[in-house]
Every structure is written in C-alpha cells, then in structure tokens.
Coordinates of C-alpha atoms and ligand atoms in Angstrom, one line a residue:
Chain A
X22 CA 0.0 0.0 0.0
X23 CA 1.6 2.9 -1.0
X24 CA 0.8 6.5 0.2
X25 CA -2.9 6.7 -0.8
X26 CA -3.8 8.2 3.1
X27 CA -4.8 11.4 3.7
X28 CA -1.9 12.5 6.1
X29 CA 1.5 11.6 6.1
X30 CA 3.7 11.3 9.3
X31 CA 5.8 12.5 10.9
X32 CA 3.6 15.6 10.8
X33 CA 5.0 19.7 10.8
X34 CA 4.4 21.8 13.6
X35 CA 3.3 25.6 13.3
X36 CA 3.9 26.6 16.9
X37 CA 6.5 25.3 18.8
X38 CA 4.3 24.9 21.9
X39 CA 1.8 23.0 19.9
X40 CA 1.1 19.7 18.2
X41 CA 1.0 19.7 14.7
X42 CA -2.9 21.0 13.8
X43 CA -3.1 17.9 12.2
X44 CA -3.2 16.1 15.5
X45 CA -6.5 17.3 16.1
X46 CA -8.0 17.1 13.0
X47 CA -7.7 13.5 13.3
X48 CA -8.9 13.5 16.4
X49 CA -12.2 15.2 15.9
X50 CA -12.6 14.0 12.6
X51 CA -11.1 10.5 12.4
X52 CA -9.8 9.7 15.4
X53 CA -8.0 6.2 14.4
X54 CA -6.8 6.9 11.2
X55 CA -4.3 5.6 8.4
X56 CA -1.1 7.8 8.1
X57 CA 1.4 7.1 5.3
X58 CA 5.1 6.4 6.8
X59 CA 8.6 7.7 5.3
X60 CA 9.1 4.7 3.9
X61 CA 6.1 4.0 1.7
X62 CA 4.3 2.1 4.0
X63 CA 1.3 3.2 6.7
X64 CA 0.3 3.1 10.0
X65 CA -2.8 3.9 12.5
X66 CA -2.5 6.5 14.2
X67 CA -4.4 6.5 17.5
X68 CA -5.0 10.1 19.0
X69 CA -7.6 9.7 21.7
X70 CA -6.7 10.2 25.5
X71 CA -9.2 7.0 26.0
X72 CA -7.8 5.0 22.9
X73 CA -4.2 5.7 23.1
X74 CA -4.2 4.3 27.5
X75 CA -5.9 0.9 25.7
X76 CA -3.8 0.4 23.0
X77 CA -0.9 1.0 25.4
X78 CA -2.0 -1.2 27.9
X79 CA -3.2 -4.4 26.1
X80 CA -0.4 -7.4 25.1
X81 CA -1.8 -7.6 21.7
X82 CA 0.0 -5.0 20.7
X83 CA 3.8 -5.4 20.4
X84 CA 6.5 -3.2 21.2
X85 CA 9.2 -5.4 19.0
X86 CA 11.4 -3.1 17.6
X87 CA 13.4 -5.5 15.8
X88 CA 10.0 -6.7 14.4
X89 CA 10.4 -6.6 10.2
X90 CA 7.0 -5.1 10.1
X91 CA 7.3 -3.0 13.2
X92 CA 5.8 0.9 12.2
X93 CA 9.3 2.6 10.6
X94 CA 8.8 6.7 11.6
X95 CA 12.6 7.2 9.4
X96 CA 13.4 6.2 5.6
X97 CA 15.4 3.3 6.2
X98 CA 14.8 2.8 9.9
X99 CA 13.0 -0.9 8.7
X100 CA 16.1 -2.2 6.3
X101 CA 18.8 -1.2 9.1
X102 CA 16.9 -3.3 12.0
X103 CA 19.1 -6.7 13.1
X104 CA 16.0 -9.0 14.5
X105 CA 18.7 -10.9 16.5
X106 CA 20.4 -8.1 18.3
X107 CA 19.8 -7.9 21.8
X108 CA 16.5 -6.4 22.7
X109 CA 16.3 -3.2 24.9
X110 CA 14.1 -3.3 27.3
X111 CA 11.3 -0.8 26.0
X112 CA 11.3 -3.2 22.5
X113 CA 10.7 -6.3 25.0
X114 CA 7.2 -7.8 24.9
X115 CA 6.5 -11.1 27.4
X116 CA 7.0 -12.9 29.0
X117 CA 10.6 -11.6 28.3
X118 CA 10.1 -7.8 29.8
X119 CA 8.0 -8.3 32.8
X120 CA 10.7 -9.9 34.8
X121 CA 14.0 -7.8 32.8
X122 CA 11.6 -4.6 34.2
X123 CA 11.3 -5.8 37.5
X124 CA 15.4 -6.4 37.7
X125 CA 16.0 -3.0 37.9
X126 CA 12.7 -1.7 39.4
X127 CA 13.7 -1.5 43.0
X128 CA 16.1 1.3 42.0
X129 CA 13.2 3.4 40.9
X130 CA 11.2 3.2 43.7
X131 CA 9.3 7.0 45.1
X132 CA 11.1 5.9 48.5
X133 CA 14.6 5.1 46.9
X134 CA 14.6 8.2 44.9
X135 CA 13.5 10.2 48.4
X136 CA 16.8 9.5 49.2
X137 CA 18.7 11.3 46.4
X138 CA 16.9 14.7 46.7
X139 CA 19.8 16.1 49.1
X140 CA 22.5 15.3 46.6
X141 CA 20.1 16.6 43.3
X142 CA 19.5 19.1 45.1
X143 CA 23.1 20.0 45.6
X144 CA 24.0 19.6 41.6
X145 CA 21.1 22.3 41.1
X146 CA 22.3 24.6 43.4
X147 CA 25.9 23.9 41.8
X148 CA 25.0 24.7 38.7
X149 CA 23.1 28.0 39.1
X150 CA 25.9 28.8 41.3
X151 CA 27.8 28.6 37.6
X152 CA 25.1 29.8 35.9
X153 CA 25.2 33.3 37.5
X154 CA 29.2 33.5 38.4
X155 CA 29.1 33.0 34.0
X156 CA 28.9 35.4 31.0
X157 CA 25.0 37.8 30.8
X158 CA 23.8 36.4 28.6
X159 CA 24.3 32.7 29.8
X160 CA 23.1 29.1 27.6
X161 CA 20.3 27.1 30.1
X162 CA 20.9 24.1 28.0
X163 CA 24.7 24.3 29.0
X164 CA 24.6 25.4 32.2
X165 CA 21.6 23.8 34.2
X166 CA 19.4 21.8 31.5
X167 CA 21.9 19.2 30.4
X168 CA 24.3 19.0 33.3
X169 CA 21.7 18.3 36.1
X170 CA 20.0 14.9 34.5
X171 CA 23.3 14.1 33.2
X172 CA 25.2 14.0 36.4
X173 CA 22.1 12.9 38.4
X174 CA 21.7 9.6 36.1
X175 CA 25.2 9.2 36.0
X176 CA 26.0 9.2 39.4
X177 CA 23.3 6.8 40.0
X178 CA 24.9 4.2 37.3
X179 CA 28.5 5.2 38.2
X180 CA 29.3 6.4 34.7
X181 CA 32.1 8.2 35.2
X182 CA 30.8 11.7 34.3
X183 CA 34.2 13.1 32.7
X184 CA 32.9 10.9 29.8
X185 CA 29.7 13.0 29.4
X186 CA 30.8 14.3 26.2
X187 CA 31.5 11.5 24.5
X188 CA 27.8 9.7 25.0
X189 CA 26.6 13.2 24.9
X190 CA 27.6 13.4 21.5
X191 CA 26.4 10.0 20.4
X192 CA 23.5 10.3 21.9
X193 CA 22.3 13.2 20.0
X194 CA 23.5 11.3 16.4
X195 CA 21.0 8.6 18.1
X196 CA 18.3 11.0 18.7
X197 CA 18.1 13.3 15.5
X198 CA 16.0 12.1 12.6
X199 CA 18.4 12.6 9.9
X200 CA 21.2 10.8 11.3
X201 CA 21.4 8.1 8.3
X202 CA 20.8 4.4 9.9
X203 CA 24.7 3.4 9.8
X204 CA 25.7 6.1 11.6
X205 CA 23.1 5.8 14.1
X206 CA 24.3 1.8 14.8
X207 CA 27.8 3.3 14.9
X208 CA 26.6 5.5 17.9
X209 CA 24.8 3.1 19.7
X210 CA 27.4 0.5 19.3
X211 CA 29.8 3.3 20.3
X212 CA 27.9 4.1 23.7
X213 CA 27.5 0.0 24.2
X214 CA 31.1 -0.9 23.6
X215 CA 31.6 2.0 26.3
X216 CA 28.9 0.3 28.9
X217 CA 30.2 -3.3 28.4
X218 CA 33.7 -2.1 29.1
X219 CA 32.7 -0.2 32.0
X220 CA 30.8 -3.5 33.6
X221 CA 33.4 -5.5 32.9
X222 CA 35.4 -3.2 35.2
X223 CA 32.5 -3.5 37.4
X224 CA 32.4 -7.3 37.4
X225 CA 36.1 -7.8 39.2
X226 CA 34.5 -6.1 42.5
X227 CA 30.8 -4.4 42.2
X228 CA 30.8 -1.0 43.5
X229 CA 27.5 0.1 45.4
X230 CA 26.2 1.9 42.4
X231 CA 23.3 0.8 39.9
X232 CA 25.2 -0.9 38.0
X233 CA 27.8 -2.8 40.3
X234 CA 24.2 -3.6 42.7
X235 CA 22.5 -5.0 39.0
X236 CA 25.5 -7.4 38.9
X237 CA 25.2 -8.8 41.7
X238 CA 21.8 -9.2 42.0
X239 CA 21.6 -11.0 38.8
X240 CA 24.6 -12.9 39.7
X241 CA 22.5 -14.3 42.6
X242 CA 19.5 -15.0 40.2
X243 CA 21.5 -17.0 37.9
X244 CA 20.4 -14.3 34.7
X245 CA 23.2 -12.1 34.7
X246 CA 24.6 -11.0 31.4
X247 CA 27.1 -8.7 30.4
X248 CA 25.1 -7.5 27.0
X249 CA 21.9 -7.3 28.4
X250 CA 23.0 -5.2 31.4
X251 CA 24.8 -2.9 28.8
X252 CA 21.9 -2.7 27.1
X253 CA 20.1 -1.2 30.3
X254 CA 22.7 1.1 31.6
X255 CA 22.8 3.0 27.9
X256 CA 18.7 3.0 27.8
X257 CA 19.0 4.5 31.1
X258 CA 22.0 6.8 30.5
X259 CA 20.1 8.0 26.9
X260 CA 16.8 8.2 28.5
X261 CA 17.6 10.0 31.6
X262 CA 20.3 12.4 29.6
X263 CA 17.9 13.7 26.8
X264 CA 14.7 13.9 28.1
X265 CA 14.8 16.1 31.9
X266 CA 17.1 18.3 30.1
X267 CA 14.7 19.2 27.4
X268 CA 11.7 19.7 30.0
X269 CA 13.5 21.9 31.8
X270 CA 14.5 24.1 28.6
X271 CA 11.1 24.2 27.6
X272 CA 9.1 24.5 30.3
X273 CA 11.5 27.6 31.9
X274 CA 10.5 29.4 29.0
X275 CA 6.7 28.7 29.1
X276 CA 7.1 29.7 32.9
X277 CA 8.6 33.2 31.4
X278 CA 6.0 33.5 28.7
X279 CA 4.0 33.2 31.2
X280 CA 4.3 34.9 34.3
X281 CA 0.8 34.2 36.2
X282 CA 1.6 30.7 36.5
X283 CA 5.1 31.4 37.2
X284 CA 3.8 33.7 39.9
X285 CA 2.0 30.7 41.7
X286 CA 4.3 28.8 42.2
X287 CA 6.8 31.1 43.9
X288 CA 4.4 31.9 46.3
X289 CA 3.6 28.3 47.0
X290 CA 6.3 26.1 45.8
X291 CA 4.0 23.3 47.2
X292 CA 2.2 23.4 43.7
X293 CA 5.5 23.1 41.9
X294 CA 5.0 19.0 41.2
X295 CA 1.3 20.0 39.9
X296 CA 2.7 22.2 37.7
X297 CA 5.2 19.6 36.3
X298 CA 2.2 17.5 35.8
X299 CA 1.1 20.0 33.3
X300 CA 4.2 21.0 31.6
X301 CA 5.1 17.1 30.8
X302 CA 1.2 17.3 29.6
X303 CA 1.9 20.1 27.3
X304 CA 5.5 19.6 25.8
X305 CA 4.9 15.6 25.6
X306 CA 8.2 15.4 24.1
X307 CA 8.4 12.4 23.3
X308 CA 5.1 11.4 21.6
X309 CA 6.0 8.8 18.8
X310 CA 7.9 6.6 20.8
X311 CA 4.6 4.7 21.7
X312 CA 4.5 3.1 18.5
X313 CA 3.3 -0.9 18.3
X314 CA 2.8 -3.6 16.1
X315 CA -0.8 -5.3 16.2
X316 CA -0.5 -9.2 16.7
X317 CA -4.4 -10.2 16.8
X318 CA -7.0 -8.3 15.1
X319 CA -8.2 -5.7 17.7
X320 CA -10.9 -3.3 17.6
X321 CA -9.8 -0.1 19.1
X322 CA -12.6 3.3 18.9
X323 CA -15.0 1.8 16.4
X324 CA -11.9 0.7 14.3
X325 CA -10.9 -3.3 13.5
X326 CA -6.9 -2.9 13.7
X327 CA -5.6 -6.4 12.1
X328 CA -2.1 -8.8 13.1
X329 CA 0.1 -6.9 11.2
X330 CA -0.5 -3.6 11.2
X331 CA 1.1 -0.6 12.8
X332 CA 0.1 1.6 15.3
X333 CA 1.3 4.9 16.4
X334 CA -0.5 6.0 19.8
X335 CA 0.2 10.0 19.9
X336 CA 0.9 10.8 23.3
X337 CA 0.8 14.6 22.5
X338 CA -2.9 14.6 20.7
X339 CA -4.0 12.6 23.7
X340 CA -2.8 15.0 26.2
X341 CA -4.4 17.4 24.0
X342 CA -7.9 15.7 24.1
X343 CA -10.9 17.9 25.3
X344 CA -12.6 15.1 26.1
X345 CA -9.9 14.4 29.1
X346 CA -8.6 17.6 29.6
X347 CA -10.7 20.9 29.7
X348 CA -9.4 24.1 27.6
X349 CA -6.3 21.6 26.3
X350 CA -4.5 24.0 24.8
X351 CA -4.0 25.9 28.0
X352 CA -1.3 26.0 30.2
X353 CA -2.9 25.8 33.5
X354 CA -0.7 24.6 36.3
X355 CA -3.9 23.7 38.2
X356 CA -5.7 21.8 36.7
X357 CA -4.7 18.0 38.1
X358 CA -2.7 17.0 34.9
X359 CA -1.4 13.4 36.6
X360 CA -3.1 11.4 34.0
X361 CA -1.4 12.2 31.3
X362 CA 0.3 10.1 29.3
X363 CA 3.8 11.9 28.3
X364 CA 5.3 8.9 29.9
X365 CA 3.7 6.2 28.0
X366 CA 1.0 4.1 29.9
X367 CA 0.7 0.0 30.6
X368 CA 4.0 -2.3 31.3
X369 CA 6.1 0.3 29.5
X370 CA 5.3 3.4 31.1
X371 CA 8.5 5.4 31.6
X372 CA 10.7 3.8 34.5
X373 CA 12.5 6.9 35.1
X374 CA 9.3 8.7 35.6
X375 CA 9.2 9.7 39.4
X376 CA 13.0 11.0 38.9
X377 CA 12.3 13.4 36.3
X378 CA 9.6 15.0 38.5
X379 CA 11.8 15.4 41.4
X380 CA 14.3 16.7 39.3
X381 CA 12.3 18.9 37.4
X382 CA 10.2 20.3 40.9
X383 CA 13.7 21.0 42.3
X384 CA 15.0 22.7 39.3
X385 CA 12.0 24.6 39.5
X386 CA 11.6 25.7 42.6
X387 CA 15.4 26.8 42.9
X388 CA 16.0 28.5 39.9
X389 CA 12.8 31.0 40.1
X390 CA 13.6 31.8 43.9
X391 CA 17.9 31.7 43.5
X392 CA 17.5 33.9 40.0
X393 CA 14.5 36.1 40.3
X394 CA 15.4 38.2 37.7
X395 CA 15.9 35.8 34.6
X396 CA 14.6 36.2 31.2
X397 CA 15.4 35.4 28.1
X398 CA 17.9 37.0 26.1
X399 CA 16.5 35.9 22.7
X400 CA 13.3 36.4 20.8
X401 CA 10.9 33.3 21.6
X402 CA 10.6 33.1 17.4
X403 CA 13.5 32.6 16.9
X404 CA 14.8 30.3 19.7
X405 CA 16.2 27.0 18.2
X406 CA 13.3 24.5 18.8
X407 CA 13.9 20.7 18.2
X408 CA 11.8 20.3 15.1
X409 CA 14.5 17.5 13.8
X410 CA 14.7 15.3 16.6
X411 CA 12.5 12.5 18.0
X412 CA 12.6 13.9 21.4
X413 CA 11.3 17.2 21.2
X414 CA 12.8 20.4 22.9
X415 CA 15.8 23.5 22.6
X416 CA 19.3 23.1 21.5
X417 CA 19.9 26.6 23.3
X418 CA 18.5 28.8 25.5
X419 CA 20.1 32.2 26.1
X420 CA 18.9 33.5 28.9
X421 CA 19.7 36.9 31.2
X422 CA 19.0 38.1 34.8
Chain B
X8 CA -15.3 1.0 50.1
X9 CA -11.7 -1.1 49.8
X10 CA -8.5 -1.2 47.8
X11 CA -8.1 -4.4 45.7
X12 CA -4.7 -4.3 43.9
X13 CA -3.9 -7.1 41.3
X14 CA 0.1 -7.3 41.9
X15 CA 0.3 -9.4 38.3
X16 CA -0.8 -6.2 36.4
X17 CA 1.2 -3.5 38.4
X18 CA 4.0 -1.9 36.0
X19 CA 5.7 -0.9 39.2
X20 CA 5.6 2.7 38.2
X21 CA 4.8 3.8 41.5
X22 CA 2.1 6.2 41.0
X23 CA -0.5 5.4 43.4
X24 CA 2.7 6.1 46.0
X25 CA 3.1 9.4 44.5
X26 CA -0.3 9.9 44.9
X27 CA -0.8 8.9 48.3
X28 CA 2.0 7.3 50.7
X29 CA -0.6 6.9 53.4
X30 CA -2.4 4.1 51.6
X31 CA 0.6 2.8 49.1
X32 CA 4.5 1.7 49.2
X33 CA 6.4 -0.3 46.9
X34 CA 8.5 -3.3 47.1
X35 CA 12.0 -2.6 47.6
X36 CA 13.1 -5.5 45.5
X37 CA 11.2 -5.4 42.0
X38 CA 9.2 -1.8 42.6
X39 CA 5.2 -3.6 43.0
X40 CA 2.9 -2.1 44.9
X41 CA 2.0 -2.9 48.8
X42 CA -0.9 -1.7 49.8
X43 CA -0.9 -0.2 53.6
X44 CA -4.1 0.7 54.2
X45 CA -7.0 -1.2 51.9
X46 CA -9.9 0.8 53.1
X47 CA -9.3 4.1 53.5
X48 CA -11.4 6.8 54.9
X49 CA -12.0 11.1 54.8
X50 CA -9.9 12.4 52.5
X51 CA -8.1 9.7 52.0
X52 CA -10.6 8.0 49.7
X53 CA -10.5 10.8 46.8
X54 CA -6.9 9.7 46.8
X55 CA -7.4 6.2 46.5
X56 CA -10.2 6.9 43.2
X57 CA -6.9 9.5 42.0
X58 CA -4.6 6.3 42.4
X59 CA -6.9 4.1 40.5
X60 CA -7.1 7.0 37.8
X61 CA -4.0 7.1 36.9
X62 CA -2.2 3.4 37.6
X63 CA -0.7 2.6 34.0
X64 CA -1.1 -0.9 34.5
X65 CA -4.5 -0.7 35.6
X66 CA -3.7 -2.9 38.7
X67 CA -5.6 -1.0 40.7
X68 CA -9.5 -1.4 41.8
X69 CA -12.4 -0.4 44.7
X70 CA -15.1 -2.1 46.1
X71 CA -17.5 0.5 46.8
Ligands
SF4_509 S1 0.5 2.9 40.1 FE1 -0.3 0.9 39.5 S2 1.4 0.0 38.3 FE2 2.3 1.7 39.4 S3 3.1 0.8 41.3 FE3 1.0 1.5 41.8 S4 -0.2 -0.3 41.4 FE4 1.7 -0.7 40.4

C-alpha cells in the first residue's frame, strides 16, 4: 500500500508549543486513522486520550522493535533493523520484559529516589551557582538543563561523568531524525562498547552503584549478562540524559512566557509537582515513541486494527484531548494533569518517571527563587526548537538576569 | 469501600505512592505495589479513586 492516506507522518508543527494541527483534525474528525510512513508504508494512528491508554495497555500489541513489520517513523529505519540483536528493554514484549523490568525496578522506587533529593539538590544549586558567576547572557541548555539529569543519572549508574561528552555526543546522532541508519548503529554500538567495558570493570569487584548492585543481583538470580546489562545502563544513561534536560528548557521558557503561573508557584512552591504535571502534559516530548505492532486483530474506537498492522498512539494529541482535559490548549498549572500520558502508559510506562519529576520540581523551585530576575535573552521566534529530533525540545536557551 | 490491587498487572511505576504514601509503598526489590491501608477513609478516599485514575497498569481497583 503505498501513500494513498490522507496524512503523512511525521507531521510539521506551526507553533512550537503546539502539536501539529493535524493532530487534532484527526482527532475530531477520524480519530483512528491511516497515516502514510517515510518509507512508503502506513500506519494507525491512535489520538484519543481513552484509545491511546488501551492500546498501550493491552499485550496484543507489540512493542518489538526488531520486528520486520514493526511501524518505521525514518526512511530506512525498517532495512537497518538486526531481529537478532539484543533487545532493549522498551522493545521487549512477554514474558521476556516483565521480569527484565522488574530487575531494575527497585532502583526506581518513590522511597529510593527520596533518598537522592539532598545530593540533586546539591548539583542544582551547583549549577546555578555557575550559571550566575558565568557570562550575561548565559546558555540554560549548557549550564543547568543538560548537566543536572546528566550527572544525576550518572552518578546513579556510576558512569564516570568526565565521559559525558562522549555519550553526549552520540547520543544526540542517536536521537536526531536525519542521522542516516549506519551512523546511528555506529553511535549506539559506540555508547554499548563504552557500557560493556565499564561493567566489565564493574564485574572484578561491584561498586555500590546501579550498575555494580544490578550485577550482583543477577549474579544471585542466575540471569546475569554482560550485554543485556549494557543494554540497560545505555537505555538508562540516553533516556535519563535527553529527556529532563529538554523539559527543563522548555518548560523555563513557558514559565517566562507566562508569568501568572510562574507567579503561583513562587508563592507556593508546594504546587510546583502539579505544575510539572502539566508542563510534561503540554510539551509531551516524546510522543512517537509509543509506537506498536498489532499481533491479533483488535478493535480499538469503532476501528478493527488487524495482526500486522502498525500503530502509532500520539501521546501529545491525547494529552491534548478535550474530552480528558478541559481548555487543552492551555497552560494551567492547576488543573490536576497526573493522567497524562507523556510517559507512555501500561508495562512500558517510563521507568525513570518519578526521577524526572523530582528533578524537574527541584530545578524549578530553585531556579525561580535563586534567579528572580531571569529572562530570556532571545526572541521566543527565533529560539532554536527541536523540530528534527525524536525527542522534542531546545538546543539553546540564552537567557539573562 | 476497599482497595483491591492485582500485583500481576502492576508496571511498578509507583504512581499510586506518589499519589498517596498513606495508603501505598512499593517493594523494595522489584518496585510492585504494597498496599498499607485497603480501606481508606476522609480524605483519604478521593486519593485512593486518583490512584486508580492514573495506575498505568491498571492494577488498581475499589469495592465500593
Ligand atoms: S501505580 Fe499501579 S502499576 Fe504503578 S506501582 Fe502503583 S499499582 Fe503498580
């Protein structure tokens, strides 16, 4: 079937703190829908809050990657895929991911991550302390965005993080949309060769770190593999680098853009995690990573969906949905966001989840109260928006105070 | 009204702690929920509906 559908994906934005408008055309019109793919072949797209929680939540469809017919969102995406390479963990379907999840669970836990607050709250302050002892005007991205998820997840792996630069770097030839397939495997197999080395120094005598604790509790489970722990440690280290850094980037400017809500929360920085809520709502920056691949026929919102077919469940037109959230296209920090689904929903939701929101509510809170003044030093047009990448967000943010 | 939580469905996300550590913890070992308190009362049971709400694994239930 070759491009005969109506829309083709991915889809343009207008306004960088929109959707694409065609996200809600489809909605309201044809809310599951057949979109044509880069690569000549076609998908569903799924854009209700209500569908897109079912789809993500039911075994019958797969998140298998590696999959030859798995939904390809880049030209030559499906011809560069290796169906017997190890499988990350957010490709894993069962019985294979429930227990590879759990592994690394108990690291994750609201009560574990409690604990690191003091020390993440220590690498803010450090940072702004840079920040404001730097040039006027001074790059957010640079200063606070990048560095604070990025030492935060790499202290909590033991990566050392004088080698920032080097996954830094990969991981953005990873992340961009028109990084050609081979160099992409050259920069993941880059960051893995990195991980297995470093594990393999980690073997001799586990450190008390997330990795060296990983070893040996797979050790003692009798499932421990050098690979597939590398495998983890660079989701992790890619997931937790890219992502926090961008919310914070884009969400400090809608705070400046708009001062109201800004104003709420520095008189009550108990409503800062509500207002998180909302932001992740807004930005979803990461809304085609839910894609699946159907494996029995399904009907989803009036819709059969056959085995074979690909689905694309758009986090960011769900989050957008009237029909779940009053005035959508409002930023409204009180409005009781938490069921949102910028982190995915069902077995794959994101595992990093409750980290980002402490680190984003601690960013928050003290860079509005340590930096009263700041604005930015750059025209919101013409700030350089992530319109290339697969995670969405800023490659700089000038700023001043 | 009560609390029933099907431990085979929960993702481990830890949502309904976020949401309320009065009524939920997790497991230390593989991040699945533990309910403390299965039939909550006052305010306490708006938080227990906002749990259920928003539980991606849908592991979460009440008996009214
Ligand atoms: S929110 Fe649901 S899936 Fe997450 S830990 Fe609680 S019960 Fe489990």
């Amino acid at each position: 079937m070759t491009t005969t559908e109506k829309h083709e994906f991915p889809m343009a934005r207008t306004c960088p703190f929109a959707p694409p408008p065609a996200y809600e055309e489809i909605r309201e019109e044809e809310p599951v829908s057949r979109v044509g793919l880069p690569d000549g072949g076609w998908a569903w797209v799924i854009s209700r809050h209500e569908d897109v929680r079912t789809v993500l939540n039911d075994r019958r469809f797969s998140a298998d990657r590696q999959h030859p017919d798995f939904p390809a969102l880049v030209e030559g995406e499906a011809a560069s895929r290796r169906p017997d390479e190890e499988r990350f963990l957010i490709a894993m379907d069962p019985p294979e991911h429930g227990p590879a999840r759990k592994a690394v669970l108990g690291e994750f836990t609201v009560r574990r991550l409690e604990a690191l607050r003091p020390r993440i709250q220590e690498i803010v302050d450090g940072q702004i302390d840079a920040l404001l002892a730097g040039p006027r005007p001074g790059d957010l991205v640079d200063s606070l965005s990048l560095p604070v998820p990025s030492l935060v997840i790499c202290e909590m792996l033991g990566v050392p993080y004088t080698d920032h630069e080097f996954f830094q770097e990969n991981t953005v030839k990873v992340i961009k949309q028109s990084t050609p397939p081979e160099e992409r495997w050259a920069a993941m197999e880059a960051i893995q060769g990195y991980m297995a080395d470093l594990i393999a120094e980690k073997e001799k005598n586990p450190p008390d770190d997330l990795l060296g604790r990983q070893i040996v509790k797979l050790r003692a489970d009798g499932t421990y593999r050098r690979t597939a722990l590398a495998g983890m440690g660079l989701l992790l280290l890619v997931a937790g680098h890219e992502t926090t850094a961008n919310m914070i980037s884009l969400s400090t400017v809608a705070f400046l853009r708009n001062p109201e809500q800004l104003a709420m929360i520095k008189a009550d920085p108990g409503r800062t995690l509500d207002a998180v809520e909302e932001m992740l709502r807004y930005f979803t920056i990461i809304d085609v990573a839910t894609a699946r691949l159907c494996v029995e026929d399904i009907e989803v919102g009036g819709q059969l969906i056959r085995a074979g077919e690909g689905v694309l469940a758009l986090g960011h037109a769900a989050n957008r949905d009237p029909r779940a959230f009053e005035n959508p296209n409002e930023l409204d920090i009180e409005r009781g966001a938490r069921h949102h689904v910028a982190f995915g929903f069902g077995p794959h939701q994101c595992l990093g989840q409750n980290l980002a929101r402490m680190e984003l509510q601690i960013v928050f809170d003290t860079l509005f109260r340590r930096v009263p003044g700041l604005e930015l030093a750059m025209d919101v047009d013409e700030l350089p928006f992530k319109d290339d990448a697969n995670i969405y967000g800023l490659y700089q943010l000038p700023v001043t105070w | 009204m009560k609390i029933i939580a099907d431990t085979s469905k929960c993702v481990g996300a830890g949502q309904c702690v976020l949401t309320e550590p009065a009524l939920f913890d997790q497991s230390e070992d593989d991040g699945t929920i533990i309910v403390l308190n299965a039939t909550p009362e006052g305010e306490l049971v708006e938080k227990a509906r906002e749990a259920v709400h928003v539980c991606p694994g849908q592991a979460l239930s009440l008996e009214e």
